Coordinates of C-alpha atoms in Angstrom, one line a residue:
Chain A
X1 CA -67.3 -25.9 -41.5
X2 CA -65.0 -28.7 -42.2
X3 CA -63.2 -27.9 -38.9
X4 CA -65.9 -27.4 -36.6
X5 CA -67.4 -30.9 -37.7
X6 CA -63.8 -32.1 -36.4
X7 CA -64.3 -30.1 -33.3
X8 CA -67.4 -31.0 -32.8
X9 CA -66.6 -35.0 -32.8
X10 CA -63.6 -34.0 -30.9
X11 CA -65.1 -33.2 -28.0
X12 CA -68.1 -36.0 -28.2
X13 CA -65.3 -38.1 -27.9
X14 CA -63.7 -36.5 -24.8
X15 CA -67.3 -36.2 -23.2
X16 CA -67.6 -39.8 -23.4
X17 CA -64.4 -41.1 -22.6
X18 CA -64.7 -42.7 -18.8
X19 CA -63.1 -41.3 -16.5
X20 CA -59.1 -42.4 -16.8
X21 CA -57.3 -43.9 -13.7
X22 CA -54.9 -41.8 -11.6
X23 CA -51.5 -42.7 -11.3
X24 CA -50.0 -43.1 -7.8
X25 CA -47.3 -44.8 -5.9
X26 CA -47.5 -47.3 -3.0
X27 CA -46.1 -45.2 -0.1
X28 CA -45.4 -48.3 2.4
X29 CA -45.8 -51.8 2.0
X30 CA -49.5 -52.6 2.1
X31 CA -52.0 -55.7 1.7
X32 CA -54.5 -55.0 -0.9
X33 CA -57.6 -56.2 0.5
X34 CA -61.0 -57.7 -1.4
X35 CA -63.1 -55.3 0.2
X36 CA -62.7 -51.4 1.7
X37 CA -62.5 -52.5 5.1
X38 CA -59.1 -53.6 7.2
X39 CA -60.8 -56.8 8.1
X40 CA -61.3 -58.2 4.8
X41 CA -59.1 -61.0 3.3
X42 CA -55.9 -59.8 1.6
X43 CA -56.0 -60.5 -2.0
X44 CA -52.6 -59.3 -2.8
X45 CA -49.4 -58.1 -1.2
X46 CA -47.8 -54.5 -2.7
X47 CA -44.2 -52.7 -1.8
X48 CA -43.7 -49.7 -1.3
X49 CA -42.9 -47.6 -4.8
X50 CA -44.8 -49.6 -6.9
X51 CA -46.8 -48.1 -9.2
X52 CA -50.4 -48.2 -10.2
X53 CA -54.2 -46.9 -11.1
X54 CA -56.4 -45.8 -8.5
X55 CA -59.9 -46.0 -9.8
X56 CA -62.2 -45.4 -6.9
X57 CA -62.3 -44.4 -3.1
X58 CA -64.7 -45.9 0.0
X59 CA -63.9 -44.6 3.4
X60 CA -60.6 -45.0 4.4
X61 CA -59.2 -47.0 1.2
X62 CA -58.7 -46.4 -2.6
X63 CA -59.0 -49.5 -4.7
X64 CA -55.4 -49.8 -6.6
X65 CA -54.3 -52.0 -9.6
X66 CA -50.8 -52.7 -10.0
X67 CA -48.9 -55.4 -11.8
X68 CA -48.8 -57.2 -8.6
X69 CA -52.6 -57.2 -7.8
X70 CA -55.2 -55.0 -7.3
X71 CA -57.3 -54.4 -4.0
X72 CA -58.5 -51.9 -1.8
X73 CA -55.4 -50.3 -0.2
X74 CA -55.7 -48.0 3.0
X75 CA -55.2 -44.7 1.7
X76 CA -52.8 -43.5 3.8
X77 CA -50.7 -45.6 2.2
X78 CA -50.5 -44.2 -1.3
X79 CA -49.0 -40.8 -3.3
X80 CA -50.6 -39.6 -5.8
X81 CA -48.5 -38.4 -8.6
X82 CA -47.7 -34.9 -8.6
X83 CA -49.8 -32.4 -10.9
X84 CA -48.7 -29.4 -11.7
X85 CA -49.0 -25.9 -10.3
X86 CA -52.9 -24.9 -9.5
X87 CA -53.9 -28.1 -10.1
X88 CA -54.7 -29.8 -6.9
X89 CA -58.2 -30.9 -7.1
X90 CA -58.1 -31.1 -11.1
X91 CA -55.6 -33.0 -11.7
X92 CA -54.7 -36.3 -10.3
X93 CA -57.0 -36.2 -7.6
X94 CA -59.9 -34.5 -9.1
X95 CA -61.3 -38.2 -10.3
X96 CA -60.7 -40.1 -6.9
X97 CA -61.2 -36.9 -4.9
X98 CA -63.6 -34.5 -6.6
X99 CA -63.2 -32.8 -10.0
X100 CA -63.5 -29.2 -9.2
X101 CA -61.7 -27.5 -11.9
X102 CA -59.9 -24.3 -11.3
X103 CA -57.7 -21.8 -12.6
X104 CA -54.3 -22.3 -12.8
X105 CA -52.0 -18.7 -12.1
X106 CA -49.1 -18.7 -11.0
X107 CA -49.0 -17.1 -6.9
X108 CA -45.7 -15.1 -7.6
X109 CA -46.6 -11.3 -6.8
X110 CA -49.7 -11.9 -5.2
X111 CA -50.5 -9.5 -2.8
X112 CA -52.4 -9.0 0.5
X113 CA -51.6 -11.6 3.1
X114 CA -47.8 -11.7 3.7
X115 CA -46.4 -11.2 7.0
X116 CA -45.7 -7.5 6.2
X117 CA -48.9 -6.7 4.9
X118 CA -50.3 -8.5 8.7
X119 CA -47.6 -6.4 10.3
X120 CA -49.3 -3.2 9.1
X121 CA -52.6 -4.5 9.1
X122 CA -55.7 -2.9 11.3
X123 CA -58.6 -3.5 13.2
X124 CA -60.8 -3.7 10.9
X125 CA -64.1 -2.8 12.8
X126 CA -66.7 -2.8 9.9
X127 CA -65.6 -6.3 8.6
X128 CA -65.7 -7.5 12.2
X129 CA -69.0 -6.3 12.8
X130 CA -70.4 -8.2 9.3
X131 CA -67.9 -11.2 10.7
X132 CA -69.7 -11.4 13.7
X133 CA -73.2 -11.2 12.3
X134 CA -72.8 -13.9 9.8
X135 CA -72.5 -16.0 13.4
X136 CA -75.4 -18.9 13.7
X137 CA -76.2 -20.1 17.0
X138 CA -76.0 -24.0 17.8
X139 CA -79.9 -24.3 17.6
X140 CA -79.8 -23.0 14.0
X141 CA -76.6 -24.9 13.1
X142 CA -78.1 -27.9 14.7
X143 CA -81.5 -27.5 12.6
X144 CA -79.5 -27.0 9.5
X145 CA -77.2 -30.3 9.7
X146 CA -80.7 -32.3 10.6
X147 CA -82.1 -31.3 7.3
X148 CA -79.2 -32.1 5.4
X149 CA -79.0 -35.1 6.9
X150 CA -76.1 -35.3 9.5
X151 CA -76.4 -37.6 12.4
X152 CA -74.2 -37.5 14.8
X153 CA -72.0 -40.1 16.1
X154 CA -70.2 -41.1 19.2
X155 CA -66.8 -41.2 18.0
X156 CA -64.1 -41.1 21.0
X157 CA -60.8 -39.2 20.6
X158 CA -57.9 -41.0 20.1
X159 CA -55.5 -41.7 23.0
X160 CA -53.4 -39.2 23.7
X161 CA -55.6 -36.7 21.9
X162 CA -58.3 -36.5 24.2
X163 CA -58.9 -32.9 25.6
Chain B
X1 CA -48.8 -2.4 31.2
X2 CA -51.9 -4.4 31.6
X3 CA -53.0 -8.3 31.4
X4 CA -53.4 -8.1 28.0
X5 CA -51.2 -6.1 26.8
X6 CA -48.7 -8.4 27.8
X7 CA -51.1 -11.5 26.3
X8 CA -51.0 -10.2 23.1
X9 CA -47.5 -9.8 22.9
X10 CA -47.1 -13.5 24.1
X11 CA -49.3 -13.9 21.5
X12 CA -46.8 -11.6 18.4
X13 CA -43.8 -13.7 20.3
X14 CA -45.2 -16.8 19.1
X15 CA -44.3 -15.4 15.1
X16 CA -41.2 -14.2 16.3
X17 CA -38.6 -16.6 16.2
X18 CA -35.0 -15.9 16.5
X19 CA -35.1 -12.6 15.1
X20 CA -36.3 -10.5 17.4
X21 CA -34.1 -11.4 20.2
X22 CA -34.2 -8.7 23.0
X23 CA -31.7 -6.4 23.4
X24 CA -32.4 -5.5 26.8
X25 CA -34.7 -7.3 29.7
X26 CA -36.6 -5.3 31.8
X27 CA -37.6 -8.3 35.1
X28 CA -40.7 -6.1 35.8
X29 CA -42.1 -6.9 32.3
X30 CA -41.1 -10.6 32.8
X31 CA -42.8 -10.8 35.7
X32 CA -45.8 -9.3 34.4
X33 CA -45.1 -12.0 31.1
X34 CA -45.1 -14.1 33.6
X35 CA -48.3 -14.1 35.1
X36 CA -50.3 -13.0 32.3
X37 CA -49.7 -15.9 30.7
X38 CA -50.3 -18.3 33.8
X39 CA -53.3 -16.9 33.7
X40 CA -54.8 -16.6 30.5
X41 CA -58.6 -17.2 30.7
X42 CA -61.4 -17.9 28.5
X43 CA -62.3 -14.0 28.4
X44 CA -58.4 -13.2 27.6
X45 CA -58.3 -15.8 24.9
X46 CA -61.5 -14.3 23.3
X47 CA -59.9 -10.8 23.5
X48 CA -57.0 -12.3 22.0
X49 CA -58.8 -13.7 19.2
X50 CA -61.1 -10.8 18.0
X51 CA -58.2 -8.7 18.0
X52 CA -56.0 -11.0 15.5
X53 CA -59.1 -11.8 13.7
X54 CA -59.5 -8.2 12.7
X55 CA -56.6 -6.9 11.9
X56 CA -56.2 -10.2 9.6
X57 CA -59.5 -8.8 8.3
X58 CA -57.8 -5.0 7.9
X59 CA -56.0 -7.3 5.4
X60 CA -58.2 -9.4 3.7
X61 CA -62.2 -8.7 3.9
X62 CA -64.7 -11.7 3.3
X63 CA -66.2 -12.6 0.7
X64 CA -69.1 -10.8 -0.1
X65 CA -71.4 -13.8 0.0
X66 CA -73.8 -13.7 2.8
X67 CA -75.3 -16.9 2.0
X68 CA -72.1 -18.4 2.1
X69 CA -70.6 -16.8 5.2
X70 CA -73.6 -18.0 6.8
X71 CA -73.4 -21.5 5.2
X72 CA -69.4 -21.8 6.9
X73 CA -70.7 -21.0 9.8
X74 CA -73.7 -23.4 10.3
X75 CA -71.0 -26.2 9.2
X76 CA -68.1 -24.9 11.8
X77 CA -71.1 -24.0 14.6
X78 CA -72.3 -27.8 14.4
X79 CA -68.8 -29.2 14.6
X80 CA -67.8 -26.9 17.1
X81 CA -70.8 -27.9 19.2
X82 CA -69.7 -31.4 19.3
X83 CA -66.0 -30.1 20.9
X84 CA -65.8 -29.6 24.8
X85 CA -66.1 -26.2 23.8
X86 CA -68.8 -25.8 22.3
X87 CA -70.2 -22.1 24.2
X88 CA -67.5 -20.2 23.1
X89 CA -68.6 -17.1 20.4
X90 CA -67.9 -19.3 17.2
X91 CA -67.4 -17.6 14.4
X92 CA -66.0 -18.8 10.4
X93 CA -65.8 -16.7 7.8
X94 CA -64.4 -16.9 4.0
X95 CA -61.6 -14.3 3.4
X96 CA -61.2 -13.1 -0.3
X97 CA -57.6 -14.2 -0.5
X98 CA -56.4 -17.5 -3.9
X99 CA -53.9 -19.1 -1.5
X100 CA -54.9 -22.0 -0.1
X101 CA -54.8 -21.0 3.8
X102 CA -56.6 -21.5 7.0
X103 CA -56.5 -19.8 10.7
X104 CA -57.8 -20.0 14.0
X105 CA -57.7 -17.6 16.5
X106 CA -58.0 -18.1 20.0
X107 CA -61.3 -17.9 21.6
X108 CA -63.1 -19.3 18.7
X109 CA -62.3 -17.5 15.4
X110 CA -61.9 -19.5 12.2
X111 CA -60.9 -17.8 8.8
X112 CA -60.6 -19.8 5.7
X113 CA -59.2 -18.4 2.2
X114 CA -61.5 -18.3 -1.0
X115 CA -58.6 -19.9 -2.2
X116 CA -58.5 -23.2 -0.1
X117 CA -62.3 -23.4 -0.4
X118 CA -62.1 -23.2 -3.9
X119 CA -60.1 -26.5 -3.8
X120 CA -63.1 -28.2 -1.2
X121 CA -65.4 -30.7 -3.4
X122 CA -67.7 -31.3 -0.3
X123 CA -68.9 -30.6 2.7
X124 CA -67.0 -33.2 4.6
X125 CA -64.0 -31.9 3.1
X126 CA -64.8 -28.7 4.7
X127 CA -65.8 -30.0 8.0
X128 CA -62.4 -31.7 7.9
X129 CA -60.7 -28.6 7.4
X130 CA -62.8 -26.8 9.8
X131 CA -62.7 -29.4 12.7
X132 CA -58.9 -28.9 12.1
X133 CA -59.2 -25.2 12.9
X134 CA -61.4 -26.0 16.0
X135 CA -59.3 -28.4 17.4
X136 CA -56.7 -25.9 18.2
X137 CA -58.8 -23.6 19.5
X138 CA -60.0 -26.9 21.7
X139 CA -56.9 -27.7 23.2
X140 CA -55.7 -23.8 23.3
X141 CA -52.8 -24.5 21.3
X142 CA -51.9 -20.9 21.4
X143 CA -52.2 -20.5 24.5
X144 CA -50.2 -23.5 25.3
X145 CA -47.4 -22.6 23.4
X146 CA -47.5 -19.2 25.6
X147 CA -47.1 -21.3 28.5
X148 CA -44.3 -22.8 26.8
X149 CA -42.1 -19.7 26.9
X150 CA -42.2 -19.0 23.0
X151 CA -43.2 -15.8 23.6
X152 CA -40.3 -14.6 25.6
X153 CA -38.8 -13.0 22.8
X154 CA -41.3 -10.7 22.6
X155 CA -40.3 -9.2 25.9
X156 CA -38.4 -6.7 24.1
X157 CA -41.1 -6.0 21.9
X158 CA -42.8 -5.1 25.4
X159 CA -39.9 -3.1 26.3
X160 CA -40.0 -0.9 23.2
X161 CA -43.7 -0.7 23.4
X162 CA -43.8 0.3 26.8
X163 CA -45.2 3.7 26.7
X164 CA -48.2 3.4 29.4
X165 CA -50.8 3.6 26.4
X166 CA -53.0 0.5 25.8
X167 CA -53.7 1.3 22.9
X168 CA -50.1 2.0 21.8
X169 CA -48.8 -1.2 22.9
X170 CA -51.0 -3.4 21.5
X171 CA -50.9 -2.0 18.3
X172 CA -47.2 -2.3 18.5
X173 CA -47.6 -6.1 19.6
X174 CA -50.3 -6.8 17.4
X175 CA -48.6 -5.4 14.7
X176 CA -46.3 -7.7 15.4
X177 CA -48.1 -10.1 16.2
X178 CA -49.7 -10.8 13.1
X179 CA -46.9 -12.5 11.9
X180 CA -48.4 -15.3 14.3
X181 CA -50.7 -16.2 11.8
X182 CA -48.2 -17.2 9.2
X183 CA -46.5 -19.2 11.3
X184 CA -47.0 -22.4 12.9
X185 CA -47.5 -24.3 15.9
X186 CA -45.2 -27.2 16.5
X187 CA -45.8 -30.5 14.9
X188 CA -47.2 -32.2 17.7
X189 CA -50.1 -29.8 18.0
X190 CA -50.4 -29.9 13.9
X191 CA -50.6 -33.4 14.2
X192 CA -53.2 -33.3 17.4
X193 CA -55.5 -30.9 15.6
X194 CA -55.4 -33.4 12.6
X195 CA -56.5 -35.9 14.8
X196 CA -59.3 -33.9 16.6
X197 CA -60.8 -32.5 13.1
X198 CA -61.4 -36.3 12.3
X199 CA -63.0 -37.1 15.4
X200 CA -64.7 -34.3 15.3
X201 CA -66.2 -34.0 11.7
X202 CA -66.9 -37.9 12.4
X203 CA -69.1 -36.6 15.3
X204 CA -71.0 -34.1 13.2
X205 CA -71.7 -37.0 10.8
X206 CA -69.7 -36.4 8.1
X207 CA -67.1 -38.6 6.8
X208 CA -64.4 -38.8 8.4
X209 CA -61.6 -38.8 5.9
X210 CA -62.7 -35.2 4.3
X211 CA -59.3 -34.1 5.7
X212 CA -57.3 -36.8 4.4
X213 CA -58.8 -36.3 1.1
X214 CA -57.4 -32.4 1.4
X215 CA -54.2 -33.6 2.4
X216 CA -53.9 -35.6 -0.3
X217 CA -54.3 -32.8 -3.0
X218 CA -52.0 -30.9 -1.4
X219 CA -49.7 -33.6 -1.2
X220 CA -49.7 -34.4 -4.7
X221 CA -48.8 -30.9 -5.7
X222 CA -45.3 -30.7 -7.0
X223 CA -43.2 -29.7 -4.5
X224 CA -42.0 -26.8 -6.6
X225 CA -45.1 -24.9 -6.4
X226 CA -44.5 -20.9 -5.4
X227 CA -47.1 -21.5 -2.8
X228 CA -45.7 -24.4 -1.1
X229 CA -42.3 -23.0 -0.1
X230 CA -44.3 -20.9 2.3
X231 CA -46.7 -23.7 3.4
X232 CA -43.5 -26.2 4.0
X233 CA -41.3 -23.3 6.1
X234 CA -43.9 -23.6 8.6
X235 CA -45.4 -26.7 8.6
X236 CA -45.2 -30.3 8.0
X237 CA -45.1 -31.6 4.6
X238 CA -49.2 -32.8 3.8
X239 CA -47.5 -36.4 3.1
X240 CA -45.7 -36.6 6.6
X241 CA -49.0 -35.5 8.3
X242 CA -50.7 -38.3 6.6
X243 CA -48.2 -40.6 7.4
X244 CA -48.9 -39.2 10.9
X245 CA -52.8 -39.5 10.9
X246 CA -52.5 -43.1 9.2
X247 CA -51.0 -44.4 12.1
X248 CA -53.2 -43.1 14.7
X249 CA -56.4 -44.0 12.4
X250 CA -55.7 -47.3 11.5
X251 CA -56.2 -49.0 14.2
X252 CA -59.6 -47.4 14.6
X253 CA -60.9 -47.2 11.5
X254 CA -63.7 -50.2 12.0
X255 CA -64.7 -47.9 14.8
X256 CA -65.0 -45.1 12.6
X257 CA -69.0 -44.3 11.0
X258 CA -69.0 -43.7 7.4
X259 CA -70.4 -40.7 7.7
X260 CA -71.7 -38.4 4.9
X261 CA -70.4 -36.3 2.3
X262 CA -72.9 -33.4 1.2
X263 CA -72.6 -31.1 -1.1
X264 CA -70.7 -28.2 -0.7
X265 CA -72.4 -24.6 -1.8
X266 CA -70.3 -22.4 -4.1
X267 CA -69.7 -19.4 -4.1
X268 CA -72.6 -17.8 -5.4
X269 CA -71.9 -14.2 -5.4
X270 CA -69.6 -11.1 -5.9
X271 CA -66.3 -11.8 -4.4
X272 CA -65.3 -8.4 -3.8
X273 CA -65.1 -7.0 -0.4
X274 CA -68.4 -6.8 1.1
X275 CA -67.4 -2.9 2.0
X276 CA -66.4 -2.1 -1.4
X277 CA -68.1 -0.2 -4.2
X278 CA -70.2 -1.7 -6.7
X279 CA -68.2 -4.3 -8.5
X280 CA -66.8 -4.0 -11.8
X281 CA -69.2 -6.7 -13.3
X282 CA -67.5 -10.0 -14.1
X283 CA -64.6 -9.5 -12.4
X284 CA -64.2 -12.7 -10.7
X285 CA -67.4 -13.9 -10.3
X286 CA -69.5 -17.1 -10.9
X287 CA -71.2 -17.6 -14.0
X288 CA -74.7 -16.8 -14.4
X289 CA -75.9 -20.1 -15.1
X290 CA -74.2 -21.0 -11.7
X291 CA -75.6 -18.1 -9.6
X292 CA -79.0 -19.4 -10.6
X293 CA -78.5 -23.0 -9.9
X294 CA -77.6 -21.8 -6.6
X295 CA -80.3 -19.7 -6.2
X296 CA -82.9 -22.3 -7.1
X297 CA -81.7 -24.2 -3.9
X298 CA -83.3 -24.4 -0.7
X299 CA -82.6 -22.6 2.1
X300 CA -80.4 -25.5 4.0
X301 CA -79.3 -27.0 0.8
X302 CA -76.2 -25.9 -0.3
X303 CA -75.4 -24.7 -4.0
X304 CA -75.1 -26.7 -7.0
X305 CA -71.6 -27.3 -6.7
X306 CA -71.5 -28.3 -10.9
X307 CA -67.9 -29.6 -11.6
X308 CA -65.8 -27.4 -13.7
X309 CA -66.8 -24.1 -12.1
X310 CA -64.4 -21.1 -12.0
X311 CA -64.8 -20.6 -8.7
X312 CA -63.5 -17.5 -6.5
X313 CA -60.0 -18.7 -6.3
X314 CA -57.2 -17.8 -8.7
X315 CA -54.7 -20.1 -7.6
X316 CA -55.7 -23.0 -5.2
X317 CA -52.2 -24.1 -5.1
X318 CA -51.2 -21.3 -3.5
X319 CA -50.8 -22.2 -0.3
X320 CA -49.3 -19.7 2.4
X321 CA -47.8 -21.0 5.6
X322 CA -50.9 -22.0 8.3
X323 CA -52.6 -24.5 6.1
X324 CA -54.9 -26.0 7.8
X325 CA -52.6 -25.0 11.0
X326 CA -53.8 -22.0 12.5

């Protein structure tokens, strides 16, 4: 009894614990700006491989506080810290990025889409037939983003990218 | 030894490398090399495509989600229909695989693992990864890199396979060839098709760092990861094609809509080949408190996506070669 009591406050206090900052590591040397936008005033300067906390995300920047400042820092511009093997979106990203927990196994010996197994691999006909069905056509796509709320933009490619 | 024949062997010389050097040259197959792959048109690409995109599915069946096959696709068809290609016979599905992996196939075939969309925390994310796909099938990476001559190898493939049967040879090629889809296209077109699934997830109205923020995870995966070795041997590291996509971006980013980042639907059903028996129950499937939040959605809402879900995927770190790159 004793020790589910401790359980039991145990985990009220992880459940209401905020969220902690992710570590990460200035990739270049950046301004950090007041705002999340590259026209706002630069509130502090950081170098490349310093350290600090990224404690939220807007757009194209993460806001960052490090010893020398803290800001919104174009995201391109930082590393996260590494986390460790099936961790991607649950460890240090999961609080800027998403926290979508997963299982962590280990890939070694899994089988069924190496280059031999593609090698040896055929048609399939059955799957390609439910493949093909699960198809939508534009209209019903199009319908489908406007009640989800999608509005589409005129966004230009980039130079040199345009087909 | 027809058009295609010869395509698809382009095609299986694209995976080939150094390793399958010819031993002998026949000039009546390089000529006919030659010219099919001058001439590779829509119809040949499509060919192309549904072939790979089977025999990838001989391997891997999709997940046996309807809802969600059909949810991909309503995401990839409205991206795609904001590319200059948007008639072609678009088609996404989920594959049953953990590592984190995504193809396209010529002509307009997009496969994603369970196992990379396991790792996806919303929908902009997944239009990110998506408009990725579509923007080699855009620019007809493949088919470029045909025209490029990386393919020549396979003109002893040809050779070998040269037996007057169809059917023979492009199993022999295809067989082959499949090694084309763990194996990437060169950086410049990686780094293109970053650039295009931006523009073009941004067009859809999503936001348009969903890719960056998938780039990210996998950059901050150690670099010792089992799954990684494969991912790096054929592409470029996630941090240099951020480096990449910062510079291009930055100067633009004002011009750049904010877009928005919906919810993605789980999976919300068996994940065992659609063709298979009856699955053993439990084996890798959602909860049942999950299955019912997703079932309580609408019909153009996606799933509850409630944080800390199992999820399909075993092992989202596993990441083949072709992330995001095929």
């Amino acid at each position: 009894m004793k020790s589910s009591a401790v359980l039991f406050c145990a985990l009220l206090i992880a459940v209401s614990l905020p969220a902690l900052a992710q570590q990460a590591v200035v990739a270049k040397d950046s301004p950090l700006r007041a705002e999340a936008n590259a026209t706002a005033p630069v509130v502090a300067n950081v170098k490349q491989g310093a350290s600090g906390e990224v404690t939220a995300k807007s757009g194209a920047f993460v806001n960052l506080k490090a010893p020398d400042g803290a800001g919104w820092l174009f995201s391109f511009n930082v590393n996260f810290a590494s986390t460790g093997e099936g961790s991607a979106s649950s460890g240090a990203l999961g609080r800027t990025y998403g926290s979508k927990q997963v299982q962590a196994t280990s890939t070694l010996g899994a089988r069924g889409f190496d280059t031999e197994d593609l090698e040896k691999a055929s048609f399939n006909a059955e799957q390609m037939q439910l493949f093909e069905q699960y198809g939508v056509s534009k209209e019903a796509a199009s319908e489908r983003a406007r009640t989800t709320g999608l509005e589409p933009a005129r966004v230009d490619y980039f130079s040199g990218s345009a087909p | 030894m027809t058009r295609l024949a010869a395509l698809l062997g382009v095609v299986a010389g694209l995976a080939l490398g150094t390793g399958t050097q010819a031993a002998t040259f026949d000039l009546g197959l390089v000529r006919d090399f030659a010219g099919a792959v001058k001439d590779v048109d829509e119809k040949d690409e499509i060919e192309i495509g549904r072939e790979l995109t089977g025999r990838v599915l001989g391997v891997q069946p999709l997940v046996n989600d309807p809802e969600l096959q059909a949810y991909v696709n309503s995401v990839g068809r409205w991206i795609a229909s904001h590319s200059e290609r948007p008639d072609l016979p678009w088609r996404f599905g989920v594959i049953d695989h953990p590592l984190v992996n995504a193809f396209a196939m010529p002509g307009g075939y997009v496969l994603i693992t369970s196992g990379l969309y396991e790792i996806l925390d919303n929908e902009a994310q997944l239009a990110g990864v998506l408009g990725h796909e579509i923007g080699h099938i855009v620019r007809r990476h493949h088919v470029s890199a045909m025209q490029q001559g990386k393919g020549v190898a396979l003109i002893a493939k040809l050779a070998q396979a040269r037996t007057g049967n169809k059917s023979a040879i492009v199993k022999e090629l295809i067989g082959t060839g499949a090694t084309m889809i763990t194996r990437g296209l060169d950086r410049s077109a990686e780094d293109e098709a970053d650039q295009l699934g931006v523009v073009l997830a941004a067009r859809a109205g999503y936001s348009p760092y969903g890719l960056v923020e998938v780039l990210h995870k996998l950059a901050a995966r150690k670099p010792d990861d089992p799954g990684l070795k494969i991912l790096f041997s054929t592409h470029p590291q996630p941090r240099e094609r951020l480096t990449s996509l910062g510079e291009a971006l930055e100067p633009r980013i004002a011009a750049l809509p904010a877009g928005k980042e919906p919810a993605i639907r789980q999976v919300s059903a068996d994940v065992l080949p659609a063709s298979a028996p009856a699955p053993a129950r439990g084996a890798r499937r959602k909860p049942a408190a999950a299955a019912s939040e997703t079932q309580a959605q609408p019909d153009n809402a996606p799933a509850a996506s409630p944080r800390g879900g199992r999820g399909v995927g075993i092992d989202p770190g596993g990441i083949m070669k072709g992330i995001f790159g095929r």
